[in-house]
Coordinates of C-alpha atoms in Angstrom, one line a residue:
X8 CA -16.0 -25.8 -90.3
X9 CA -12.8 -24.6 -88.9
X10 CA -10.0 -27.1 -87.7
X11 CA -7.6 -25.1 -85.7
X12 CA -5.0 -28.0 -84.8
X13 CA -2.0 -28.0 -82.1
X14 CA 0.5 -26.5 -81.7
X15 CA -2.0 -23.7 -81.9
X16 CA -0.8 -20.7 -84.1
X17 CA 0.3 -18.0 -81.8
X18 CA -2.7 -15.1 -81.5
X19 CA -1.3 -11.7 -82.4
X20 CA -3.9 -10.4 -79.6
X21 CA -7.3 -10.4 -78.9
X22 CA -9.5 -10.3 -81.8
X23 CA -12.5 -8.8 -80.2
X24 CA -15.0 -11.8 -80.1
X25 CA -17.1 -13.9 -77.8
X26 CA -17.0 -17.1 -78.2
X27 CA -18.0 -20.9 -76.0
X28 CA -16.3 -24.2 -76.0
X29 CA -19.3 -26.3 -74.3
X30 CA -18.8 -29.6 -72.4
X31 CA -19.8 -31.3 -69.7
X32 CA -16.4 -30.6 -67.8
X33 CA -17.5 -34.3 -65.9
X34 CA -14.8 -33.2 -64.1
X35 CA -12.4 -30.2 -65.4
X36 CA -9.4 -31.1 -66.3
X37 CA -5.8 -29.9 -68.0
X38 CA -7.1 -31.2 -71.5
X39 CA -10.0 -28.5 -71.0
X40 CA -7.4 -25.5 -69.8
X41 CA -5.0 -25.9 -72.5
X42 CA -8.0 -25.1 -75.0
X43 CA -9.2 -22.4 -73.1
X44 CA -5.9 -20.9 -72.0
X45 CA -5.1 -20.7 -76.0
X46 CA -9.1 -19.2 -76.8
X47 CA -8.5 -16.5 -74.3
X48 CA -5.6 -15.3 -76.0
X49 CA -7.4 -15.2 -79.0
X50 CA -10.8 -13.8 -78.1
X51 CA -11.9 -10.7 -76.2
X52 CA -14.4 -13.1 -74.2
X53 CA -14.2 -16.9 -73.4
X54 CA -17.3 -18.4 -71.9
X55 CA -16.9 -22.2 -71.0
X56 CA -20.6 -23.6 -70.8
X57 CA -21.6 -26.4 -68.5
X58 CA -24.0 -28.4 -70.7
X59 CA -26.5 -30.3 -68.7
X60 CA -28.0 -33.3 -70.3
X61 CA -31.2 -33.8 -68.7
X62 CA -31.0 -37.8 -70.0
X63 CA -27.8 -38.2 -68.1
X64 CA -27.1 -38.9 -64.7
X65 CA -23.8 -37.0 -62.9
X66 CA -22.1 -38.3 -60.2
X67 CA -21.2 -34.5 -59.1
X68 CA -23.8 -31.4 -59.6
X69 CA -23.0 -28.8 -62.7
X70 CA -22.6 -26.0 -59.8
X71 CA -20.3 -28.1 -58.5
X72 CA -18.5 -28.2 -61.3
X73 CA -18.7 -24.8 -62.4
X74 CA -16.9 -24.1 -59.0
X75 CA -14.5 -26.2 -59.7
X76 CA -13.2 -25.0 -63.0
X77 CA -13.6 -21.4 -61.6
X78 CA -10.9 -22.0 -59.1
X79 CA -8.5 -24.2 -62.0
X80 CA -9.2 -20.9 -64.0
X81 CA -7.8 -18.7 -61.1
X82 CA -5.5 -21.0 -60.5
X83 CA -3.4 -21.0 -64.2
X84 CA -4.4 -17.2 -64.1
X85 CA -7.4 -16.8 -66.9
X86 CA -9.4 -13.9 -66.4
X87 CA -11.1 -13.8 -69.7
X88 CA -12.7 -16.8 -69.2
X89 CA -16.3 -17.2 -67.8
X90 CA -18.1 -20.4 -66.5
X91 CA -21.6 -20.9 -66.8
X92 CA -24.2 -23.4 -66.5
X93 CA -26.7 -24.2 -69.2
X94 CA -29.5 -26.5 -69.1
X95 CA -30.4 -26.1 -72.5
X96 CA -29.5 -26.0 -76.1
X97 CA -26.1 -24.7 -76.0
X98 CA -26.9 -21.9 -79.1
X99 CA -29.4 -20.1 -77.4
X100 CA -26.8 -19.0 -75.0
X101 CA -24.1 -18.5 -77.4
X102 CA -26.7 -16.3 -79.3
X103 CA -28.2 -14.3 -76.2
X104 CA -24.8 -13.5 -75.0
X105 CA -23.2 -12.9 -78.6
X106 CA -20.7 -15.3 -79.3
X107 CA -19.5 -15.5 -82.4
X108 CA -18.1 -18.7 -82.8
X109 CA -19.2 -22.5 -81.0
X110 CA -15.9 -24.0 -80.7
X111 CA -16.0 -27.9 -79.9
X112 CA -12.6 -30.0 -78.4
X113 CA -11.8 -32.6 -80.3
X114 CA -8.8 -35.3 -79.4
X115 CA -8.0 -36.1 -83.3
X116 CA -10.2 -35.6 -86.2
X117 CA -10.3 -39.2 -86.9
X118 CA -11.6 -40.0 -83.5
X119 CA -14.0 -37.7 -82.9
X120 CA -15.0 -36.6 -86.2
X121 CA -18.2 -38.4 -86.9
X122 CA -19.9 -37.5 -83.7
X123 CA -18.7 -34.2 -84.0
X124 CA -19.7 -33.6 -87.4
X125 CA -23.5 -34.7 -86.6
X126 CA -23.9 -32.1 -83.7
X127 CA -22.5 -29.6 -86.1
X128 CA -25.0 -30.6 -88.7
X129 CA -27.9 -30.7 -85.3
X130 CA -26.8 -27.0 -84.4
X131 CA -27.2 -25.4 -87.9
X132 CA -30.1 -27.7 -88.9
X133 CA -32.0 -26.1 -85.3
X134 CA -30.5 -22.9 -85.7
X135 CA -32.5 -22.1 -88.9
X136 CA -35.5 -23.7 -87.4
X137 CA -35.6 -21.4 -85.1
X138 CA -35.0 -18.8 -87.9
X139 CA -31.1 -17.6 -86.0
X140 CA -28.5 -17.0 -88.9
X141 CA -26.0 -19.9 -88.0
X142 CA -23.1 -19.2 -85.4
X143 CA -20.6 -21.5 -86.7
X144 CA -18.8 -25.0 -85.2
X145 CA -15.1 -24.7 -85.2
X146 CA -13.5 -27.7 -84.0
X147 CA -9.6 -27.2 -81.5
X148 CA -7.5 -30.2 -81.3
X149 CA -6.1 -31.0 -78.1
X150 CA -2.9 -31.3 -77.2
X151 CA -1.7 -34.4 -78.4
X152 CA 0.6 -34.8 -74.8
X153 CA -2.8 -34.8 -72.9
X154 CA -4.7 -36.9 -75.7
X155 CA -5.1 -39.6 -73.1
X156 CA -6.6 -37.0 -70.6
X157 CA -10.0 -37.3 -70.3
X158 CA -13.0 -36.6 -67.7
X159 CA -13.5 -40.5 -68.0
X160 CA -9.6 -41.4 -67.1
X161 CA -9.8 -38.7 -64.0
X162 CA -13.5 -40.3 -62.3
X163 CA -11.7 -43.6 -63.1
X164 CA -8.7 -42.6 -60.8
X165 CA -10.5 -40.7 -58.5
X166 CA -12.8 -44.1 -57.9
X167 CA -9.8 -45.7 -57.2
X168 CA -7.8 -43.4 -54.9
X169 CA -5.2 -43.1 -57.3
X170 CA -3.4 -39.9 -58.2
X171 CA -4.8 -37.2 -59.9
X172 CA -1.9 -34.8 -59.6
X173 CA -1.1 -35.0 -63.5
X174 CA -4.6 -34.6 -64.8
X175 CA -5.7 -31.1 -62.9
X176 CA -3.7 -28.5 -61.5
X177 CA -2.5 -29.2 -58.1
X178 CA -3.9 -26.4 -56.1
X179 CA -7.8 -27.7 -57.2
X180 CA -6.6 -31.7 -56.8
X181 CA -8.5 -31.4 -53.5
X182 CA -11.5 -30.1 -54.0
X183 CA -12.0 -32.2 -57.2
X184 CA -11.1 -35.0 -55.2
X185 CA -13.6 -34.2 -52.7
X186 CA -16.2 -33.2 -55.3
X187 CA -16.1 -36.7 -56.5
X188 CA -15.4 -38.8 -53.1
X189 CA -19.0 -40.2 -53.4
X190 CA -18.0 -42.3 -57.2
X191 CA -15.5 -44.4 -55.3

């Protein structure tokens, strides 16, 4: 699989493609932008999907959340970028809508890797089950200044009152704060 690592290489324009990056954006934050900010300079057509895990409870609702990282796309000025909601196995989206490649965010290889490498296996494994030719994983390092950013470090602060200002872009602190009031 493909390993595009930061600094991203600069896009010399829009190649043309749809492609996802899927998460549970539990909640949105700048770790999540900076990878889509650089994939919608690259591709014709981002879509972030809202994975919903129906073994996992969520303190805040995916529609909710969609919302949310609606108004953080607006906010930092991405237009190429659509959020959706999927309750389901993430390829049969990326196949109905076209996508051509499954990008995954990964802090550092070493980290994430096994984990990451298992759902990669899981997604081409079910694909050809389910007799799709493979859309392929390709795997986009964070930025190591927001490696400690995470959706787990923002509900953390956000059940403590603490200050959220440096994890999400400061026109959507509110409303996340307010999506999340009830974790505290």
């Amino acid at each position: 699989a493909k390993y595009v690592r930061h600094p991203y290489p600069e896009p010399t324009g829009s190649d043309g493609e749809v492609v996802v990056l899927a998460g549970s954006y539990n909640p949105p934050h700048l770790g999540h932008l900076e990878m889509l900010r650089y994939l919608s300079k690259k591709h014709a057509r981002v879509v972030a999907i809202i994975g919903v895990n129906p073994n996992k409870k969520y303190d805040v609702s995916p529609y909710q959340r969609q919302e949310i990282l609606r108004a953080m796309l607006a906010e930092i000025g991405l237009t190429n970028v659509e959020v959706v909601v999927w309750g389901s196995i993430i390829f049969f989206h990326a196949h109905a809508i076209g996508a051509k490649i499954m990008y995954r965010g990964i802090r550092t290889w070493k980290e994430d890797s096994p984990a990451e490498k298992y759902l990669e296996f899981q997604n081409l494994a079910y694909q050809l089950y389910h007799r799709y030719w493979p859309i392929p994983t390709a795997y986009l390092q964070g930025a190591p200044s927001l490696s400690g950013v995470s959706s787990t470090l923002l509900r953390s602060r956000l059940a403590a009152g603490d200050d959220i200002s440096d994890l999400v872009p400061q026109g959507c602190a509110e409303a996340v704060r307010q999506a999340y009031s009830r974790i505290r």
